[in-house]
Coordinates of C-alpha atoms in Angstrom, one line a residue:
X1 CA 25.7 -43.0 76.2
X2 CA 25.7 -44.5 72.3
X3 CA 23.4 -47.4 72.7
X4 CA 21.3 -45.1 75.2
X5 CA 20.9 -42.6 72.1
X6 CA 19.7 -45.3 69.5
X7 CA 17.5 -46.2 71.7
X8 CA 15.3 -43.4 72.3
X9 CA 15.4 -42.6 68.6
X10 CA 13.7 -45.9 67.6
X11 CA 11.3 -46.4 70.4
X12 CA 10.3 -42.9 69.7
X13 CA 9.9 -44.0 66.0
X14 CA 8.6 -47.0 66.3
X15 CA 5.7 -46.3 68.8
X16 CA 4.7 -43.2 66.5
X17 CA 4.8 -45.9 63.7
X18 CA 2.5 -48.1 65.8
X19 CA 0.5 -45.6 67.0
X20 CA -0.8 -44.0 63.9
X21 CA -1.3 -47.9 62.1
X22 CA -3.4 -48.7 64.9
X23 CA -5.6 -45.3 65.3
X24 CA -6.1 -45.6 61.3
X25 CA -6.8 -48.9 61.2
X26 CA -8.0 -50.9 64.2
X27 CA -9.9 -48.4 66.5
X28 CA -12.1 -50.8 68.4
X29 CA -12.2 -53.2 70.7
X30 CA -13.0 -56.7 68.8
X31 CA -16.2 -59.0 69.2
X32 CA -16.0 -62.8 69.1
X33 CA -16.1 -63.7 65.9
X34 CA -13.3 -61.0 64.8
X35 CA -10.3 -62.5 67.3
X36 CA -7.3 -64.4 65.8
X37 CA -6.0 -66.8 67.8
X38 CA -2.4 -67.1 67.3
X39 CA -0.5 -70.3 69.3
X40 CA 3.1 -69.1 70.3
X41 CA 5.5 -71.7 71.3
X42 CA 8.6 -70.4 73.8
X43 CA 12.0 -71.8 74.1
X44 CA 11.3 -70.3 77.7
X45 CA 10.2 -72.2 80.5
X46 CA 7.3 -70.2 82.2
X47 CA 9.9 -69.6 85.4
X48 CA 12.8 -67.8 82.6
X49 CA 12.4 -64.3 83.1
X50 CA 12.3 -63.3 79.4
X51 CA 9.0 -65.6 79.4
X52 CA 7.0 -62.7 81.6
X53 CA 9.4 -59.9 80.4
X54 CA 9.9 -60.5 76.6
X55 CA 6.8 -63.1 75.7
X56 CA 4.1 -61.6 78.0
X57 CA 4.7 -58.2 77.2
X58 CA 4.5 -58.5 73.1
X59 CA 1.2 -60.6 73.7
X60 CA -0.3 -57.7 75.3
X61 CA 1.2 -55.0 73.3
X62 CA -0.2 -56.7 70.5
X63 CA -3.7 -57.9 71.8
X64 CA -3.6 -53.6 73.0
X65 CA -2.6 -52.6 69.5
X66 CA -5.5 -54.9 67.8
X67 CA -7.9 -53.7 69.3
X68 CA -7.9 -57.5 70.9
X69 CA -8.1 -58.4 67.5
X70 CA -5.5 -60.6 67.8
X71 CA -4.7 -62.8 70.4
X72 CA -1.7 -64.9 71.3
X73 CA -2.0 -68.0 73.1
X74 CA 1.2 -68.8 74.7
X75 CA 3.0 -72.1 75.4
X76 CA 6.1 -72.7 77.2
X77 CA 9.4 -74.6 76.5
X78 CA 8.7 -78.2 75.0
X79 CA 4.4 -78.0 75.4
X80 CA 4.0 -78.4 72.0
X81 CA 7.6 -79.0 70.6
X82 CA 11.3 -79.4 71.5
X83 CA 12.9 -76.1 71.0
X84 CA 14.7 -77.1 68.1
X85 CA 11.6 -78.8 66.5
X86 CA 9.6 -74.8 66.8
X87 CA 11.7 -73.3 63.8
X88 CA 10.0 -76.1 60.9
X89 CA 6.5 -75.8 62.7
X90 CA 6.1 -72.4 62.3
X91 CA 8.0 -72.4 58.6
X92 CA 5.3 -75.2 58.0
X93 CA 2.4 -73.0 59.3
X94 CA 1.6 -75.8 62.0
X95 CA 2.1 -72.7 64.4
X96 CA 1.6 -69.2 63.5
X97 CA 4.6 -67.8 65.8
X98 CA 7.7 -69.3 68.5
X99 CA 10.9 -68.1 70.3
X100 CA 13.9 -70.0 69.6
X101 CA 17.7 -69.1 70.3
X102 CA 18.9 -69.1 66.4
X103 CA 21.3 -71.6 67.4
X104 CA 18.6 -74.4 67.8
X105 CA 17.4 -73.6 63.8
X106 CA 21.4 -73.8 62.3
X107 CA 20.4 -76.7 59.9
X108 CA 18.1 -74.2 58.0
X109 CA 19.7 -70.9 58.8
X110 CA 23.6 -70.7 57.5
X111 CA 23.6 -67.4 59.6
X112 CA 22.6 -68.9 63.0
X113 CA 25.6 -69.8 64.9
X114 CA 26.7 -66.1 64.2
X115 CA 23.5 -64.9 65.8
X116 CA 23.5 -66.7 68.3
X117 CA 27.3 -65.3 69.0
X118 CA 30.5 -65.9 68.2
X119 CA 32.5 -66.3 71.6
X120 CA 34.8 -63.3 72.7
X121 CA 33.8 -61.1 69.6
X122 CA 31.8 -58.0 71.4
X123 CA 33.2 -56.8 74.2
X124 CA 29.6 -54.3 74.7
X125 CA 26.5 -54.3 73.8
X126 CA 26.2 -51.3 71.9
X127 CA 28.8 -52.9 69.8
X128 CA 26.3 -55.7 68.9
X129 CA 23.3 -53.6 68.5
X130 CA 25.5 -51.4 65.8
X131 CA 26.6 -54.6 64.2
X132 CA 23.0 -56.2 64.0
X133 CA 21.0 -52.6 63.0
X134 CA 23.5 -50.5 61.6
X135 CA 25.8 -53.1 59.3
X136 CA 22.9 -54.5 58.7
X137 CA 23.8 -58.0 60.0
X138 CA 19.3 -58.4 61.8
X139 CA 18.5 -58.0 57.6
X140 CA 20.6 -60.7 56.4
X141 CA 19.0 -62.7 59.1
X142 CA 15.6 -62.0 58.0
X143 CA 15.9 -62.5 54.6
X144 CA 17.7 -66.3 54.9
X145 CA 14.9 -67.0 57.2
X146 CA 12.3 -65.8 54.7
X147 CA 13.7 -68.3 52.2
X148 CA 11.3 -70.9 54.3
X149 CA 8.0 -68.2 55.0
X150 CA 9.1 -67.3 58.5
X151 CA 9.5 -63.5 59.6
X152 CA 12.7 -63.4 62.1
X153 CA 12.8 -60.7 64.6
X154 CA 15.9 -60.2 67.2
X155 CA 13.9 -60.2 70.7
X156 CA 17.1 -58.2 72.5
X157 CA 20.9 -58.1 72.3
X158 CA 22.3 -59.0 75.7
X159 CA 25.3 -60.9 77.2
X160 CA 25.8 -64.5 78.4
X161 CA 28.1 -65.1 80.6
X162 CA 28.3 -68.7 83.4
X163 CA 27.4 -69.7 86.2
X164 CA 29.7 -72.5 87.6
X165 CA 29.7 -74.2 91.5
X166 CA 33.3 -73.7 91.6
X167 CA 35.9 -71.0 91.0
X168 CA 38.1 -71.3 87.7
X169 CA 41.6 -70.6 88.9
X170 CA 43.6 -72.1 86.4
X171 CA 43.3 -73.7 82.7
X172 CA 43.0 -77.0 84.5
X173 CA 39.9 -75.9 86.5
X174 CA 38.4 -74.6 83.1
X175 CA 39.2 -78.3 81.4
X176 CA 37.6 -80.0 83.8
X177 CA 34.1 -78.0 83.9
X178 CA 30.9 -79.9 82.4
X179 CA 29.0 -77.2 81.1
X180 CA 25.6 -76.7 80.4
X181 CA 25.7 -74.7 76.8
X182 CA 23.6 -74.2 73.3
X183 CA 24.7 -73.3 69.8
X184 CA 27.8 -72.0 68.9
X185 CA 29.0 -71.8 72.5
X186 CA 28.5 -75.3 72.6
X187 CA 31.0 -76.8 70.1
X188 CA 33.3 -73.6 71.2
X189 CA 33.3 -74.7 74.6
X190 CA 34.1 -78.7 73.9
X191 CA 36.5 -77.2 71.3
X192 CA 38.5 -75.4 74.1
X193 CA 38.5 -78.1 76.5
X194 CA 35.4 -78.4 78.8
X195 CA 32.9 -80.4 78.7
X196 CA 30.3 -78.9 77.3
X197 CA 26.3 -80.5 76.6
X198 CA 22.8 -79.3 75.7
X199 CA 20.2 -79.7 77.9
X200 CA 16.7 -78.0 77.4
X201 CA 15.8 -75.9 80.1
X202 CA 13.3 -77.4 81.9
X203 CA 15.8 -79.8 82.8
X204 CA 18.5 -77.0 84.1
X205 CA 18.3 -76.9 87.7
X206 CA 18.2 -80.8 88.1
X207 CA 21.2 -81.6 86.1
X208 CA 22.6 -78.7 87.8
X209 CA 21.8 -79.7 91.3
X210 CA 22.8 -83.5 91.0
X211 CA 25.9 -83.1 89.2
X212 CA 25.1 -83.5 85.7
X213 CA 26.7 -80.5 85.0
X214 CA 29.1 -78.2 87.0
X215 CA 27.9 -74.8 85.2
X216 CA 25.6 -73.6 82.8
X217 CA 24.6 -70.5 80.9
X218 CA 21.0 -69.0 80.6
X219 CA 21.1 -65.6 79.3
X220 CA 23.5 -64.0 82.5
X221 CA 22.8 -62.8 86.1
X222 CA 18.9 -62.4 85.4
X223 CA 18.5 -65.8 83.5
X224 CA 20.6 -67.6 86.1
X225 CA 18.7 -66.2 88.7
X226 CA 14.8 -66.8 87.6
X227 CA 15.9 -70.0 87.1
X228 CA 16.9 -70.7 90.2
X229 CA 20.6 -71.3 89.2
X230 CA 22.1 -69.8 92.3
X231 CA 20.5 -71.5 94.2
X232 CA 23.5 -74.2 93.5
X233 CA 26.0 -72.4 91.8
X234 CA 27.4 -69.8 93.4
X235 CA 29.9 -68.0 91.0
X236 CA 29.7 -65.5 88.1
X237 CA 31.9 -66.1 85.6
X238 CA 32.6 -62.8 83.5
X239 CA 34.2 -62.0 80.7
X240 CA 30.9 -62.6 79.0
X241 CA 31.4 -65.7 76.6
X242 CA 29.5 -64.1 73.8
X243 CA 27.3 -60.5 73.4
X244 CA 24.1 -61.5 70.9
X245 CA 21.0 -61.7 70.1
X246 CA 20.4 -64.7 71.2
X247 CA 16.7 -64.6 71.5
X248 CA 14.3 -64.4 68.4
X249 CA 10.5 -64.6 67.8
X250 CA 10.0 -66.1 64.4
X251 CA 6.4 -65.6 62.6
X252 CA 4.7 -67.9 59.5
X253 CA 4.3 -65.5 57.1
X254 CA 1.7 -67.1 55.7
X255 CA -0.3 -66.7 59.2
X256 CA 0.7 -62.7 58.4
X257 CA -0.3 -62.8 55.3
X258 CA -3.8 -63.9 56.5
X259 CA -4.2 -60.8 59.1
X260 CA -6.8 -58.2 58.2
X261 CA -5.2 -54.9 55.9
X262 CA -2.7 -53.1 58.4
X263 CA -2.2 -56.0 61.3
X264 CA 1.2 -57.3 59.8
X265 CA 2.5 -53.9 60.1
X266 CA 1.2 -53.6 63.6
X267 CA 2.8 -56.9 64.4
X268 CA 6.3 -56.0 62.6
X269 CA 6.5 -52.6 64.4
X270 CA 5.8 -54.0 67.3
X271 CA 8.5 -56.6 67.6
X272 CA 11.1 -53.5 66.1
X273 CA 10.5 -51.6 69.0
X274 CA 10.4 -54.8 71.6
X275 CA 14.2 -55.0 70.2
X276 CA 15.0 -51.6 71.8
X277 CA 12.8 -51.4 74.5
X278 CA 14.2 -55.0 75.5
X279 CA 17.7 -54.3 74.9
X280 CA 17.7 -51.5 77.6
X281 CA 15.5 -52.7 80.0
X282 CA 17.1 -55.9 80.2
X283 CA 21.1 -54.3 80.8
X284 CA 19.3 -52.3 84.2
X285 CA 17.6 -55.6 85.5
X286 CA 21.2 -57.8 84.6
X287 CA 23.0 -55.2 87.0
X288 CA 20.1 -55.1 89.5
X289 CA 19.9 -58.8 89.5
X290 CA 23.6 -59.7 90.4
X291 CA 24.2 -56.8 92.5
X292 CA 21.0 -59.0 94.3
X293 CA 22.2 -62.3 93.6
X294 CA 25.8 -60.7 95.4
X295 CA 24.0 -59.6 98.5
X296 CA 21.4 -62.3 99.2
X297 CA 22.6 -65.3 97.9
X298 CA 26.2 -65.2 98.1
X299 CA 27.0 -65.7 94.8
X300 CA 30.6 -64.0 93.8
X301 CA 32.0 -62.6 90.4
X302 CA 34.5 -65.2 89.4
X303 CA 36.6 -63.2 86.4
X304 CA 38.6 -65.6 84.7
X305 CA 42.3 -65.8 84.9
X306 CA 44.7 -63.6 82.3
X307 CA 45.9 -66.9 80.8
X308 CA 42.8 -69.0 80.6
X309 CA 40.5 -65.5 78.9
X310 CA 43.9 -65.7 76.3
X311 CA 43.6 -69.6 75.3
X312 CA 39.6 -69.2 75.3
X313 CA 40.8 -66.1 72.6
X314 CA 42.5 -68.0 70.9
X315 CA 39.8 -71.0 70.3
X316 CA 37.2 -68.3 69.6
X317 CA 39.1 -67.5 66.4
X318 CA 39.1 -71.2 65.3
X319 CA 35.1 -70.7 66.0
X320 CA 35.0 -67.9 64.0
X321 CA 36.8 -69.5 61.1
X322 CA 34.7 -72.8 61.2
X323 CA 31.1 -70.6 61.0
X324 CA 32.3 -68.7 58.1
X325 CA 32.6 -72.3 56.3
X326 CA 28.8 -72.7 56.6
X327 CA 27.8 -70.8 53.4
X328 CA 29.2 -67.7 51.5
X329 CA 26.5 -65.5 53.4
X330 CA 28.6 -66.5 56.4
X331 CA 31.7 -65.8 55.2
X332 CA 30.6 -62.3 54.1
X333 CA 29.6 -61.6 58.0
X334 CA 33.1 -62.9 59.7
X335 CA 34.8 -60.9 57.6
X336 CA 32.4 -57.6 57.6
X337 CA 32.5 -58.8 61.8
X338 CA 36.8 -58.9 61.8
X339 CA 36.7 -55.6 60.0
X340 CA 33.9 -53.9 62.7
X341 CA 36.7 -55.7 65.7
X342 CA 39.6 -53.9 64.0
X343 CA 38.0 -50.6 63.4
X344 CA 37.2 -50.4 67.1
X345 CA 41.4 -51.6 68.0
X346 CA 40.2 -55.3 69.4
X347 CA 41.8 -56.9 66.8

């Protein structure tokens, strides 16, 4: 209920601001000479649910609210750059916009690993939302990205949950897993005893179906279903590995500065509105997706045994400490997070 109340408040505020800005600055449809075209490199394959629900949505919204003057040319994962090259491409102004996981830009963003999701930290999505927006984590991420000429905006907060081919019934089962992962979670899973490796989204289904990996995380249920992973991996693992802002829009500040008066505000307001709308929508879609997969595809929920969860939690704490070592800013965020989780009674 807390999250829903926050969502309603922010959506109403953002929508009102966008409506005022749009009506005041861009009242009519653009002529061909007025059109500004941005190239947008996604880290999502075209088959991913977020490619449609997040990327195609923001394209539609921006075109509508700028009277057709700002048009986005979308490119799916790997079409122009590898996912871990997109931040640099946007930073250098080679392209105007992209989507990434913050873990792909950890060489630039010391907070990137934390943003990708510290394992076994938040228990509910609203907690991560509160930490991002009410406690200023998003602002700190934005400030760090701004040093590289990049405007940073989280697409949504959601849980990351694994799918696996065989159920985990013991610690020995877990340590035998080969798992597709990325960012901080890849390090965490490896340190916990599994064999975790990064595989691009476009290669994930084949890797899972051929046994290169035994399990993977691509979002949670919705991501797994949209990528066809339930066809070859029938066990959906609970609890979440993490809950975080794992998907991010990045925009070239140079490109924003070149926009006609008022248009940059429309872009930023639309991205802020998207955060609240997509977080709420994604939670609903997650529940529906898992229920459908269980009913129609024989998927089963594999809740990790208590002893496995305890060992993973202990390893997670060490992962937090390592992320804190990346910079003074990272150390401060981890300390703030620990205090927040203690207030909630989790530590």
